[in-house]
Coordinates of C-alpha atoms in Angstrom, one line a residue:
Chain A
X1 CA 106.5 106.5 164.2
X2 CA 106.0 105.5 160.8
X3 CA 104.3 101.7 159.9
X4 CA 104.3 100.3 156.4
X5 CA 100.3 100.1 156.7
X6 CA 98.3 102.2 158.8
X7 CA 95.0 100.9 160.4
X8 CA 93.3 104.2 158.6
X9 CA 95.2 103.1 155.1
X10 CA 94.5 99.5 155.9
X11 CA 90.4 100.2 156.4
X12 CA 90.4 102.5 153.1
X13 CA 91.5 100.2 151.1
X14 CA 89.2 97.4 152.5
X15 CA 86.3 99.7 151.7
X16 CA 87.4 101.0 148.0
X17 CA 87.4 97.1 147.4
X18 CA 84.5 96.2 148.9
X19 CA 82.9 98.9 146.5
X20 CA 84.6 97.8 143.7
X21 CA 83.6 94.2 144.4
X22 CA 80.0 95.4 144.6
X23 CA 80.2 97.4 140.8
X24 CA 81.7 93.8 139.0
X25 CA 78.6 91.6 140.8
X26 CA 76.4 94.4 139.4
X27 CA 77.8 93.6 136.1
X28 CA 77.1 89.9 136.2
X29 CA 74.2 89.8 137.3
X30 CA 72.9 92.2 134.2
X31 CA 74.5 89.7 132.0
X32 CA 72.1 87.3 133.8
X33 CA 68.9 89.3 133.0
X34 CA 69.6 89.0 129.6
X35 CA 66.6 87.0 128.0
X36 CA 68.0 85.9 124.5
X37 CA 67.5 87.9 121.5
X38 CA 63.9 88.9 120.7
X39 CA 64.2 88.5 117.0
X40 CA 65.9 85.2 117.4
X41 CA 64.6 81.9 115.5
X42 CA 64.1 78.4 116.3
X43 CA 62.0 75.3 115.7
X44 CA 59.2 73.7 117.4
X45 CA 59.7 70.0 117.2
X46 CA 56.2 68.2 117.5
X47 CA 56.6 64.6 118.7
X48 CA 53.2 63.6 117.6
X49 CA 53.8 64.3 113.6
X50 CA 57.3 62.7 113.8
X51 CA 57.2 58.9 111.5
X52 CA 60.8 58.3 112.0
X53 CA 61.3 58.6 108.2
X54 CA 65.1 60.0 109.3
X55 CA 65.3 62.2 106.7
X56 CA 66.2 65.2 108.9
X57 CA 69.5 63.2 109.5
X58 CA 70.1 62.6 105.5
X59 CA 69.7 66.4 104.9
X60 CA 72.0 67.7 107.9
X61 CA 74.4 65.1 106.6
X62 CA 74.4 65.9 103.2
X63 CA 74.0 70.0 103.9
X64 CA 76.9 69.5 107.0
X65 CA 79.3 67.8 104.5
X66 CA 79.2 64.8 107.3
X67 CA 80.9 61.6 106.6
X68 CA 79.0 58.8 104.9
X69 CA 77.0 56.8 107.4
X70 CA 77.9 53.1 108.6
X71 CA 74.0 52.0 107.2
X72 CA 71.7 54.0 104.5
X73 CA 69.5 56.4 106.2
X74 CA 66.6 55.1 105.1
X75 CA 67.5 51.3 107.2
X76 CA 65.4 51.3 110.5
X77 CA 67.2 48.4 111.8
X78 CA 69.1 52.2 113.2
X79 CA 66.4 52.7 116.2
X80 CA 67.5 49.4 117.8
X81 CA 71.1 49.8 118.1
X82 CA 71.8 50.3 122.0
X83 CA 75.7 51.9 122.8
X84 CA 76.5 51.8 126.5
X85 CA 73.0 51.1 127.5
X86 CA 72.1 53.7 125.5
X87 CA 70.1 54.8 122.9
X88 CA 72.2 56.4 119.7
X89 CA 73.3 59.9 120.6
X90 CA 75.5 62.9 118.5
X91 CA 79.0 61.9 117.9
X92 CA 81.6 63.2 115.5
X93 CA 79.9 61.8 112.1
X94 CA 75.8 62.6 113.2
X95 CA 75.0 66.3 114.6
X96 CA 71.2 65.1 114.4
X97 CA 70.1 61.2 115.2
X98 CA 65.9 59.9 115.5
X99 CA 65.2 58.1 118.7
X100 CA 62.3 55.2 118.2
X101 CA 60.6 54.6 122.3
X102 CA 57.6 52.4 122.5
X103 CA 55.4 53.8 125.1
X104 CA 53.5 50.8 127.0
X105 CA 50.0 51.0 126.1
X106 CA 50.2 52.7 123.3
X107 CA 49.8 50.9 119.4
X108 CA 52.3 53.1 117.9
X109 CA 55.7 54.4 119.0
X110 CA 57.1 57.9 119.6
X111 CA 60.1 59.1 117.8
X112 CA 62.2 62.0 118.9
X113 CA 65.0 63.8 117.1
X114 CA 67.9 65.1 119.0
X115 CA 70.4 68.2 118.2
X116 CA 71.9 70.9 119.6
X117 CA 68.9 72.9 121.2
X118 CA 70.5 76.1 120.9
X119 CA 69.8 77.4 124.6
X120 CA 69.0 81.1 124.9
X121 CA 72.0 81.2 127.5
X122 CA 74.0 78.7 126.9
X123 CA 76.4 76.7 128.7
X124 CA 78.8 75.9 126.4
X125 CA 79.6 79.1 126.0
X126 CA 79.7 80.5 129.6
X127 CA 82.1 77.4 130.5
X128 CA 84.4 78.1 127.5
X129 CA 87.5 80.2 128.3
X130 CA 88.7 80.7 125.0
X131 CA 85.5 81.7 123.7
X132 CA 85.0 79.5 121.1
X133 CA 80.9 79.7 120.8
X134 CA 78.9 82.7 120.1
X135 CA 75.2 82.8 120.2
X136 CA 74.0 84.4 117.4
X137 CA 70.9 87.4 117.1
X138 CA 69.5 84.4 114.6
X139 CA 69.3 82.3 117.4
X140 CA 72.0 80.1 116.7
X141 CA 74.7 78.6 119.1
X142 CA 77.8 78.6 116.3
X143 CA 81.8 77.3 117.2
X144 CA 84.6 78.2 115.8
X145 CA 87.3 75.5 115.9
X146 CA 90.4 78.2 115.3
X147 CA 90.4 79.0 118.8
X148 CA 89.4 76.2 120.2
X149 CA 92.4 74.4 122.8
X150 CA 90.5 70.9 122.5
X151 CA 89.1 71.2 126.2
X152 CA 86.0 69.6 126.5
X153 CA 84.6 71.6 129.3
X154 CA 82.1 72.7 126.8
X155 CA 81.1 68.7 126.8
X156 CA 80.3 68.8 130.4
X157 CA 78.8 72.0 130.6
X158 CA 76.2 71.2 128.1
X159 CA 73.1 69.9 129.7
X160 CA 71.8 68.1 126.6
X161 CA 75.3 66.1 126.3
X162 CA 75.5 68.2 122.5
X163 CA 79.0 69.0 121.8
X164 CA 81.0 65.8 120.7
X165 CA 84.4 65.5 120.3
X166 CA 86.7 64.6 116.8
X167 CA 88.6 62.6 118.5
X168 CA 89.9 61.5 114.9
X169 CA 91.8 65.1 115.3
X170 CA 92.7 65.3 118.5
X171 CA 95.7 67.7 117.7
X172 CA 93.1 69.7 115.8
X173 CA 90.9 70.3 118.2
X174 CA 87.5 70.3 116.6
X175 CA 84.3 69.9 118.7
X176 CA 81.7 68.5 116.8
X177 CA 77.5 69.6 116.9
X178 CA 74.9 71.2 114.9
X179 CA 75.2 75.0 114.3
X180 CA 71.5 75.6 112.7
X181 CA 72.7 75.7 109.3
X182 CA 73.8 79.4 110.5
X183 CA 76.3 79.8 107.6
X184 CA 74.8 78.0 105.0
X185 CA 70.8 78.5 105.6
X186 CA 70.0 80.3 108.6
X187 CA 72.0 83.7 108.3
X188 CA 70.2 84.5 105.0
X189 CA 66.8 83.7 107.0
X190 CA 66.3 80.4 105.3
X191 CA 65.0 77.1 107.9
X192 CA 67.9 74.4 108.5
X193 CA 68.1 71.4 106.2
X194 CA 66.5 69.0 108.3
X195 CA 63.3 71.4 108.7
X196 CA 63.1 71.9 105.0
X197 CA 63.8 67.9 104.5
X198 CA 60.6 66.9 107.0
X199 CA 57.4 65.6 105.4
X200 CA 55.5 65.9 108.0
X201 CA 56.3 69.3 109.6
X202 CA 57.5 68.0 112.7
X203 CA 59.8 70.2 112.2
X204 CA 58.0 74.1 112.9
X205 CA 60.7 76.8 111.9
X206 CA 60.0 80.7 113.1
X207 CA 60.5 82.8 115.5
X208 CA 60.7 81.7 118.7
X209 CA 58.4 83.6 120.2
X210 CA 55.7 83.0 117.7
X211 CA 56.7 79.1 118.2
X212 CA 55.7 79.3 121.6
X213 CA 51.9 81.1 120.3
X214 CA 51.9 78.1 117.9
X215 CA 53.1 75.3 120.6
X216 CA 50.2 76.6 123.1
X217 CA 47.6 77.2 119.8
X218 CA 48.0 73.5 119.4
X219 CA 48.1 72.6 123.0
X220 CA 44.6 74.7 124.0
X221 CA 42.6 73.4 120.3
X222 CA 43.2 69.7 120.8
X223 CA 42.4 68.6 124.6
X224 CA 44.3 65.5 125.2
X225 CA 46.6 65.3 122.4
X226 CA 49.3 67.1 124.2
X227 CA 51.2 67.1 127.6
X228 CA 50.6 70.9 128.6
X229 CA 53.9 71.9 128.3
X230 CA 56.7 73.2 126.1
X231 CA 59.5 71.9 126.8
X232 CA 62.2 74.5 126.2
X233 CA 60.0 77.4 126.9
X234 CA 61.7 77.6 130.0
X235 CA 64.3 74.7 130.7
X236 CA 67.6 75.8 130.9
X237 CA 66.5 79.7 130.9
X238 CA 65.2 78.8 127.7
X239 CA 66.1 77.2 123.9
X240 CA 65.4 77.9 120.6
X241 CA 64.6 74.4 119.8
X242 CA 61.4 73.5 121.6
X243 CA 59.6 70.3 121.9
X244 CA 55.9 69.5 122.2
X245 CA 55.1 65.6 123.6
X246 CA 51.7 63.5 124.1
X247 CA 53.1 61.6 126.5
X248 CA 55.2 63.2 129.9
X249 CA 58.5 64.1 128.3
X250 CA 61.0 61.8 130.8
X251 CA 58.9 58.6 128.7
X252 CA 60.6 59.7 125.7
X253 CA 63.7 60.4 126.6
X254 CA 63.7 64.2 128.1
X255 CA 65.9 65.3 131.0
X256 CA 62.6 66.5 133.1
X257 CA 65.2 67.8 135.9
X258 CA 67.2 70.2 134.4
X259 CA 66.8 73.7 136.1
X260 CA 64.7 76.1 134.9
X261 CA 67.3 79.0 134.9
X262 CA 70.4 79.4 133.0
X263 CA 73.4 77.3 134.0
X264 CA 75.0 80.5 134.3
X265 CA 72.7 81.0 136.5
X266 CA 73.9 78.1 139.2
X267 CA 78.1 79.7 138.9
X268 CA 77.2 83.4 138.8
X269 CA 77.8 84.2 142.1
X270 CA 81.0 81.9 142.2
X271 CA 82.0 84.0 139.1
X272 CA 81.2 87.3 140.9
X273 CA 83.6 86.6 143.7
X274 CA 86.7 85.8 141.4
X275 CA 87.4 89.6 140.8
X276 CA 86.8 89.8 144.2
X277 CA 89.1 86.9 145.8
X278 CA 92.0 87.9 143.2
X279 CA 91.9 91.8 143.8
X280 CA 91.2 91.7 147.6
X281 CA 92.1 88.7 149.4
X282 CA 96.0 89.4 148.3
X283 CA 96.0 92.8 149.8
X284 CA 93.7 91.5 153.0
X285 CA 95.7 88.9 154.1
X286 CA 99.2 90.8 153.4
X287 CA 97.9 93.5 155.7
X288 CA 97.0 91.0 158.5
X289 CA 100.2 89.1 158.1
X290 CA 102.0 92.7 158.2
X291 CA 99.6 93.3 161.3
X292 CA 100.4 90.3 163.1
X293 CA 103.8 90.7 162.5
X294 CA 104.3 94.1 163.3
X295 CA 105.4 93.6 167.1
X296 CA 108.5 91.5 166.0
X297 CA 109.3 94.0 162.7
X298 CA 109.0 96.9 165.4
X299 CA 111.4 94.7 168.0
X300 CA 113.5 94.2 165.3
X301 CA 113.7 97.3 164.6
X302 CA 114.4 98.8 168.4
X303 CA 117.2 96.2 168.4
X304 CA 118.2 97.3 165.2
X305 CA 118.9 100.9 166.2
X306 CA 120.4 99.8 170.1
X307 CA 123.1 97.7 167.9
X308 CA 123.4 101.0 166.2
X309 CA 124.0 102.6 169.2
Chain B
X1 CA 45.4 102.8 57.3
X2 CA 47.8 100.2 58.4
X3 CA 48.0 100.7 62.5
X4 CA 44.2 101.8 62.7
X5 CA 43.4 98.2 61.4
X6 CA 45.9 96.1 63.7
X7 CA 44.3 98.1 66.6
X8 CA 41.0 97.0 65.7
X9 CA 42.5 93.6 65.0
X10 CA 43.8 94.4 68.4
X11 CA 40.5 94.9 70.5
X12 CA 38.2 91.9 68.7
X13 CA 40.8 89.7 69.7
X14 CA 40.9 91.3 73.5
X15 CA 37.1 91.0 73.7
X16 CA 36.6 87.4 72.3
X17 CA 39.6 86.7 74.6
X18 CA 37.9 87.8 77.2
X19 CA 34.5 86.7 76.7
X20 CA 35.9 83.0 76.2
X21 CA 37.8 83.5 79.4
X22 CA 34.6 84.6 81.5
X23 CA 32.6 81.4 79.7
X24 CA 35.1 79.4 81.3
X25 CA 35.6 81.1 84.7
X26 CA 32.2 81.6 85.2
X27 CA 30.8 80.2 88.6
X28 CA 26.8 79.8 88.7
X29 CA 25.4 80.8 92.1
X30 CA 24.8 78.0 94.5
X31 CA 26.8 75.6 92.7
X32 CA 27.2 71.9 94.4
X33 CA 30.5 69.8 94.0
X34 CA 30.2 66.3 94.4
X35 CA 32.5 63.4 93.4
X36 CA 31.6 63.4 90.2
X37 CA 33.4 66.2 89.5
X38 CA 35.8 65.4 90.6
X39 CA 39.1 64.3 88.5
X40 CA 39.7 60.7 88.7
X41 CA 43.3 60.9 89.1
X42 CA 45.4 63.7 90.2
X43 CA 49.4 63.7 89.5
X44 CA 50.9 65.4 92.7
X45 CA 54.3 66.3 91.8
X46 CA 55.4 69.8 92.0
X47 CA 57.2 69.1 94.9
X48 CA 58.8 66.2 93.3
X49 CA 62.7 65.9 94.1
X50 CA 64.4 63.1 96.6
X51 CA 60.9 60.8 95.7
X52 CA 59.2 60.7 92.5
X53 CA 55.5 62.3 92.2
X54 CA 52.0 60.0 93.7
X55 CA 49.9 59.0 91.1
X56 CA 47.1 59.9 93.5
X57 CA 44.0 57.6 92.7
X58 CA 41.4 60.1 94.0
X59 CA 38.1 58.7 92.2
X60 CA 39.0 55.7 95.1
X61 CA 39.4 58.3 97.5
X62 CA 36.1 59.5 97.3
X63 CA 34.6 56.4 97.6
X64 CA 35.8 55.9 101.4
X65 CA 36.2 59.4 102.3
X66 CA 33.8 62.4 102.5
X67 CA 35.4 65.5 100.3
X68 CA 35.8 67.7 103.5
X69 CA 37.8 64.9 105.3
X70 CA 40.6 66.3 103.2
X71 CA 39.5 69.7 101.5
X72 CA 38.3 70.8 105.0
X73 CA 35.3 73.3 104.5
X74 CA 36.1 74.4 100.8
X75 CA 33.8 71.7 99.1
X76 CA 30.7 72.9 100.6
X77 CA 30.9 69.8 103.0
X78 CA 29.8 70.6 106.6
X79 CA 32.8 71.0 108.9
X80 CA 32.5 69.1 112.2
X81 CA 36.0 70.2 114.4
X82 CA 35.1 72.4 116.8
X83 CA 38.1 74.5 116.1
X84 CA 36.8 74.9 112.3
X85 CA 32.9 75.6 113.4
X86 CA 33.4 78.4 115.4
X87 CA 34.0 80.2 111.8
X88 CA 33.7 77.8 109.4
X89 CA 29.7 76.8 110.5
X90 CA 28.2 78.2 107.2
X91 CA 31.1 78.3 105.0
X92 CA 29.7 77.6 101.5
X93 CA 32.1 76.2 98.9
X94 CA 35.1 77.8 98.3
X95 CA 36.2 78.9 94.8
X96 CA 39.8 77.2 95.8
X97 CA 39.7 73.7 96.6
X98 CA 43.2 72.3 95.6
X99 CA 46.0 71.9 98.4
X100 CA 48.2 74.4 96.7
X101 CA 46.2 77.4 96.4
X102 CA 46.3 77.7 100.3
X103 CA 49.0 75.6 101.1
X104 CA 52.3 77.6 100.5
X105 CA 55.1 75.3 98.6
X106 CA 57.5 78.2 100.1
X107 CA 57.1 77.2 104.0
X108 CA 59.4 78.7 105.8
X109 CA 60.6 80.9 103.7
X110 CA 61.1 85.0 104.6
X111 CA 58.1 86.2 102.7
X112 CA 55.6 83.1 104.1
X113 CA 57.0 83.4 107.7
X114 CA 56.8 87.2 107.4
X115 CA 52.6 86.7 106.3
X116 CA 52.0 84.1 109.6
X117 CA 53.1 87.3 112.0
X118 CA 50.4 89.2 111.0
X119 CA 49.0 89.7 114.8
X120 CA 45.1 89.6 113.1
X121 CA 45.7 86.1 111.7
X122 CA 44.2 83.0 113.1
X123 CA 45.7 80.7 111.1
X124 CA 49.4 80.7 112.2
X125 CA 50.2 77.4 112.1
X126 CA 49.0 76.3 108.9
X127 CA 51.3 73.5 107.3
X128 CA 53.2 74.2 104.0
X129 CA 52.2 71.9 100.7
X130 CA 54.5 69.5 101.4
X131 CA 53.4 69.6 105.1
X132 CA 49.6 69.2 104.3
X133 CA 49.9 66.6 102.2
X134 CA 52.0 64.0 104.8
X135 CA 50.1 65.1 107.4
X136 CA 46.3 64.6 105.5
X137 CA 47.7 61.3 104.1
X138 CA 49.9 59.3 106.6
X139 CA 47.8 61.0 109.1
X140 CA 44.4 59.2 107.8
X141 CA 46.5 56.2 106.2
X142 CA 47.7 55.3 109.6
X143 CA 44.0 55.2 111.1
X144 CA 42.7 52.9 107.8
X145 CA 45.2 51.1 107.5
X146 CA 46.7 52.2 104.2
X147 CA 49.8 52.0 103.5
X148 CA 52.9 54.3 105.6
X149 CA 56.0 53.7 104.1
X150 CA 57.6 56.8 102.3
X151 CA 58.7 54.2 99.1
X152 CA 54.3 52.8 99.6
X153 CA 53.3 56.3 97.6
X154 CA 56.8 57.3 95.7
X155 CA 59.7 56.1 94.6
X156 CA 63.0 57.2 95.7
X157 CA 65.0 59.1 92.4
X158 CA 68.8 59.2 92.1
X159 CA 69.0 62.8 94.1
X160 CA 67.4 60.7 96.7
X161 CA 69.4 57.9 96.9
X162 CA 72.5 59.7 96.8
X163 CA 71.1 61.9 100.0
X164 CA 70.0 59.0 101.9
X165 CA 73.1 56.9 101.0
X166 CA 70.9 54.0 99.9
X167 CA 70.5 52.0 96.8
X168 CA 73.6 52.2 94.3
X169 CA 74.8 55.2 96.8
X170 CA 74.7 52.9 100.1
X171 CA 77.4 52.3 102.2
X172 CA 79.7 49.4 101.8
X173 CA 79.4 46.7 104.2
X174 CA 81.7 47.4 107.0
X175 CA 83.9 44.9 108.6
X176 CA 82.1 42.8 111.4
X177 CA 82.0 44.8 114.6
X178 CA 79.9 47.8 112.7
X179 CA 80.8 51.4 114.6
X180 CA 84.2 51.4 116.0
X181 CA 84.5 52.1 119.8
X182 CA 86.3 56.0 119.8

């Protein structure tokens, strides 16, 4: 007697797919070891030298080819606009804003600059399907708009709430945040523009490596001055842009929660079983429906050939 | 002969070149600065682009601050950070004292970042010109008092205003209701 599926057929191929399941989560998880590129650049951003002088947004405006802004940069009345309860943020016409926060007890406020912080792994780029963001060896986290479909994942995936939308061009699609400078500055090994613009060297361009030596030079030679941590060094698996705080980081404005691994991290093992679900699961369950089916195919069949008869 | 005499011409005007040169290079042992020597003014403005340069009063300068405060150990002073002792104990004067001759006016660029990852250095985080002089300034401005506004020290020039969209370069006014919604 001869069956479409035989139990030994039917356990052979639940084994070469088991295997084969096993090699692609292999695969993923090496892409999880990755630790960023060692030669890769970024900026140390110390809160503690930072006036608020917003020059850093005049230069990534003028260098980014931004639109003119609503109010010179140089107008302070800037740090106490409030949008939805909330402090100014990136949007379509800013890749870079300067946040003011009084901290109570203290005579002088803190400011803090926000931009893309070009993760070491980032987000943006394992949620788009189109693949629309590469991370370059420089250390930048660069978009290209010709392939982008205008989905926005990229917008929730970001931990930082980055990416902004043109919503000016919305059958453009054009996602809008800071790219380093990569194709004007930082590919020829030059600092971005808002680095170069700071008086005060808030702004610390290098290697990121040698940034952290630097962040924990300054942390270890003035007790007190600093909160003894970088963040960045590990947040998110890691970003090029780091920040150093003399007050806890949540006070100004820092997401204190976000995981210290990847975001890739937290979906990798969803991801691994994709392959799995789409090669296996349609050959599993069609054997166990042929299985369970197989007494009324075979009575068919019996009757089949008594008709015959 | 003609070229035997312009190469004697030559070397007389090497040597008293160079004996003028020594005169005024010449460092006597165990020389003190003090304020006196100082200049009275100093025109910082090699950096000088988006703001014009400080007419930097610095005969005043001496008179409320010691010379180390902003020359650091190069003036002979004695250093007190703790940081700075632990070499810098008996450091007599330097032969450099201005900002730029250790400050570099190329921060950040290849060659300067290349020189701070030299593994033997200790001083990898030293500031850039433009750094050093923000940081000494508003740093000690904001503890006396002095004045902290970038336009206090310079004035903005045209490439200035035109980056920071301000003065004949601002914005118009918008209509009322400032930043549309989305």
């Amino acid at each position: 007697m001869k069956s479409p599926l035989s139990r030994r057929n039917f356990i052979k191929g639940g084994l070469a797919g088991t295997v084969a399941a096993t090699l692609l989560k292999e695969k993923k998880s090496q892409a999880a070891d990755f630790e960023g590129y060692p030669q890769g650049m970024g900026v140390l951003v110390d809160l503690t030298r930072c006036v608020g002088c917003r020059s850093c947004e005049a230069a990534c405006n003028q260098e980014q080819k931004l639109p003119p802004p609503e109010k010179p940069f140089n107008d302070f009345s800037v740090f106490d606009e409030i949008e939805h309860g909330q402090k100014r943020r990136t949007d379509e016409t800013r890749y870079t804003v300067v946040n003011r926060y009084d901290i109570p007890g203290q005579d002088h406020p803190l400011f803090r600059k926000i931009q893309c912080n070009h993760c070491q792994e980032p987000a943006c780029l394992t949620s788009c399907f189109v693949n629309a963001y590469t991370k370059t060896p420089e250390g930048a986290v660069i978009y290209n708009a010709k392939v982008c479909v205008g989905c926005r994942t990229c917008m929730i995936a970001c931990p930082f709430y980055i990416p902004t939308f043109k919503y000016s061009s919305a059958f453009n699609p054009r996602i809008m945040k800071c790219v380093f400078c990569y194709d004007t500055r930082l590919k020829d090994g030059k600092p971005p523009a808002c680095v170069e613009a700071c008086p005060q060297e808030a702004l610390t361009f290098g290697r990121r490596s040698e940034l952290i030596k630097i962040g924990q030079q300054r942390i270890r030679e003035t007790p007190g001055k600093y909160e003894e941590h970088i963040y960045g060094e590990h947040e998110v698996g890691g970003t090029a842009w780091m920040y150093l705080s003399s007050v806890p980081f949540d006070k100004v404005g820092f997401d204190t929660h976000v995981p210290k691994e990847p975001i890739l991290n937290l979906v990798k093992d969803f991801l691994g079983i994709v392959p799995m679900v789409l090669t296996i699961w349609p050959a599993l369950f069609a054997g166990f429906h042929l299985l369970a089916t197989r007494k009324d195919w075979l009575k068919g069949k019996t009757e089949d050939e008594h008709e015959e008869e | 002969m003609r070229t035997e005499l312009l190469t004697r011409k030559k070397i007389v005007h090497t040597a008293l070149a160079l004996a003028l040169g020594g005169v005024l290079l010449w460092v006597g042992p165990g020389r003190a600065m003090d304020a006196a020597d100082a200049p009275e003014t100093v025109e910082i403005d090699s950096l000088a682009k988006l703001y014009s340069g400080v007419h930097f009063d610095h005969a005043m300068h001496t008179d409320i601050a010691s010379c180390g405060q902003c020359h650091h150990h190069t003036t002979g002073d004695k250093v007190t950070d703790p940081n700075c002792i632990r070499c810098h104990a008996n450091s007599g004067e330097a032969d450099i004292v201005s900002c730029r001759d250790c400050h570099s006016r190329d921060r950040f660029s290849r060659e300067d970042l290349s020189r701070l990852s030299n593994p033997l250095l200790y001083h990898i985080d030293k500031p850039g010109l433009k750094g050093a002089y923000h940081l000494n300034c508003v740093g000690c401005h904001e503890k006396m008092g002095g004045p902290t506004g970038c336009e206090d020290c310079h004035g903005m020039t045209e490439a200035g205003e035109r980056m920071f969209h301000t003065g004949k370069h601002a914005p118009a006014p918008t209509p009322a209701g400032g930043r549309s919604g989305h």
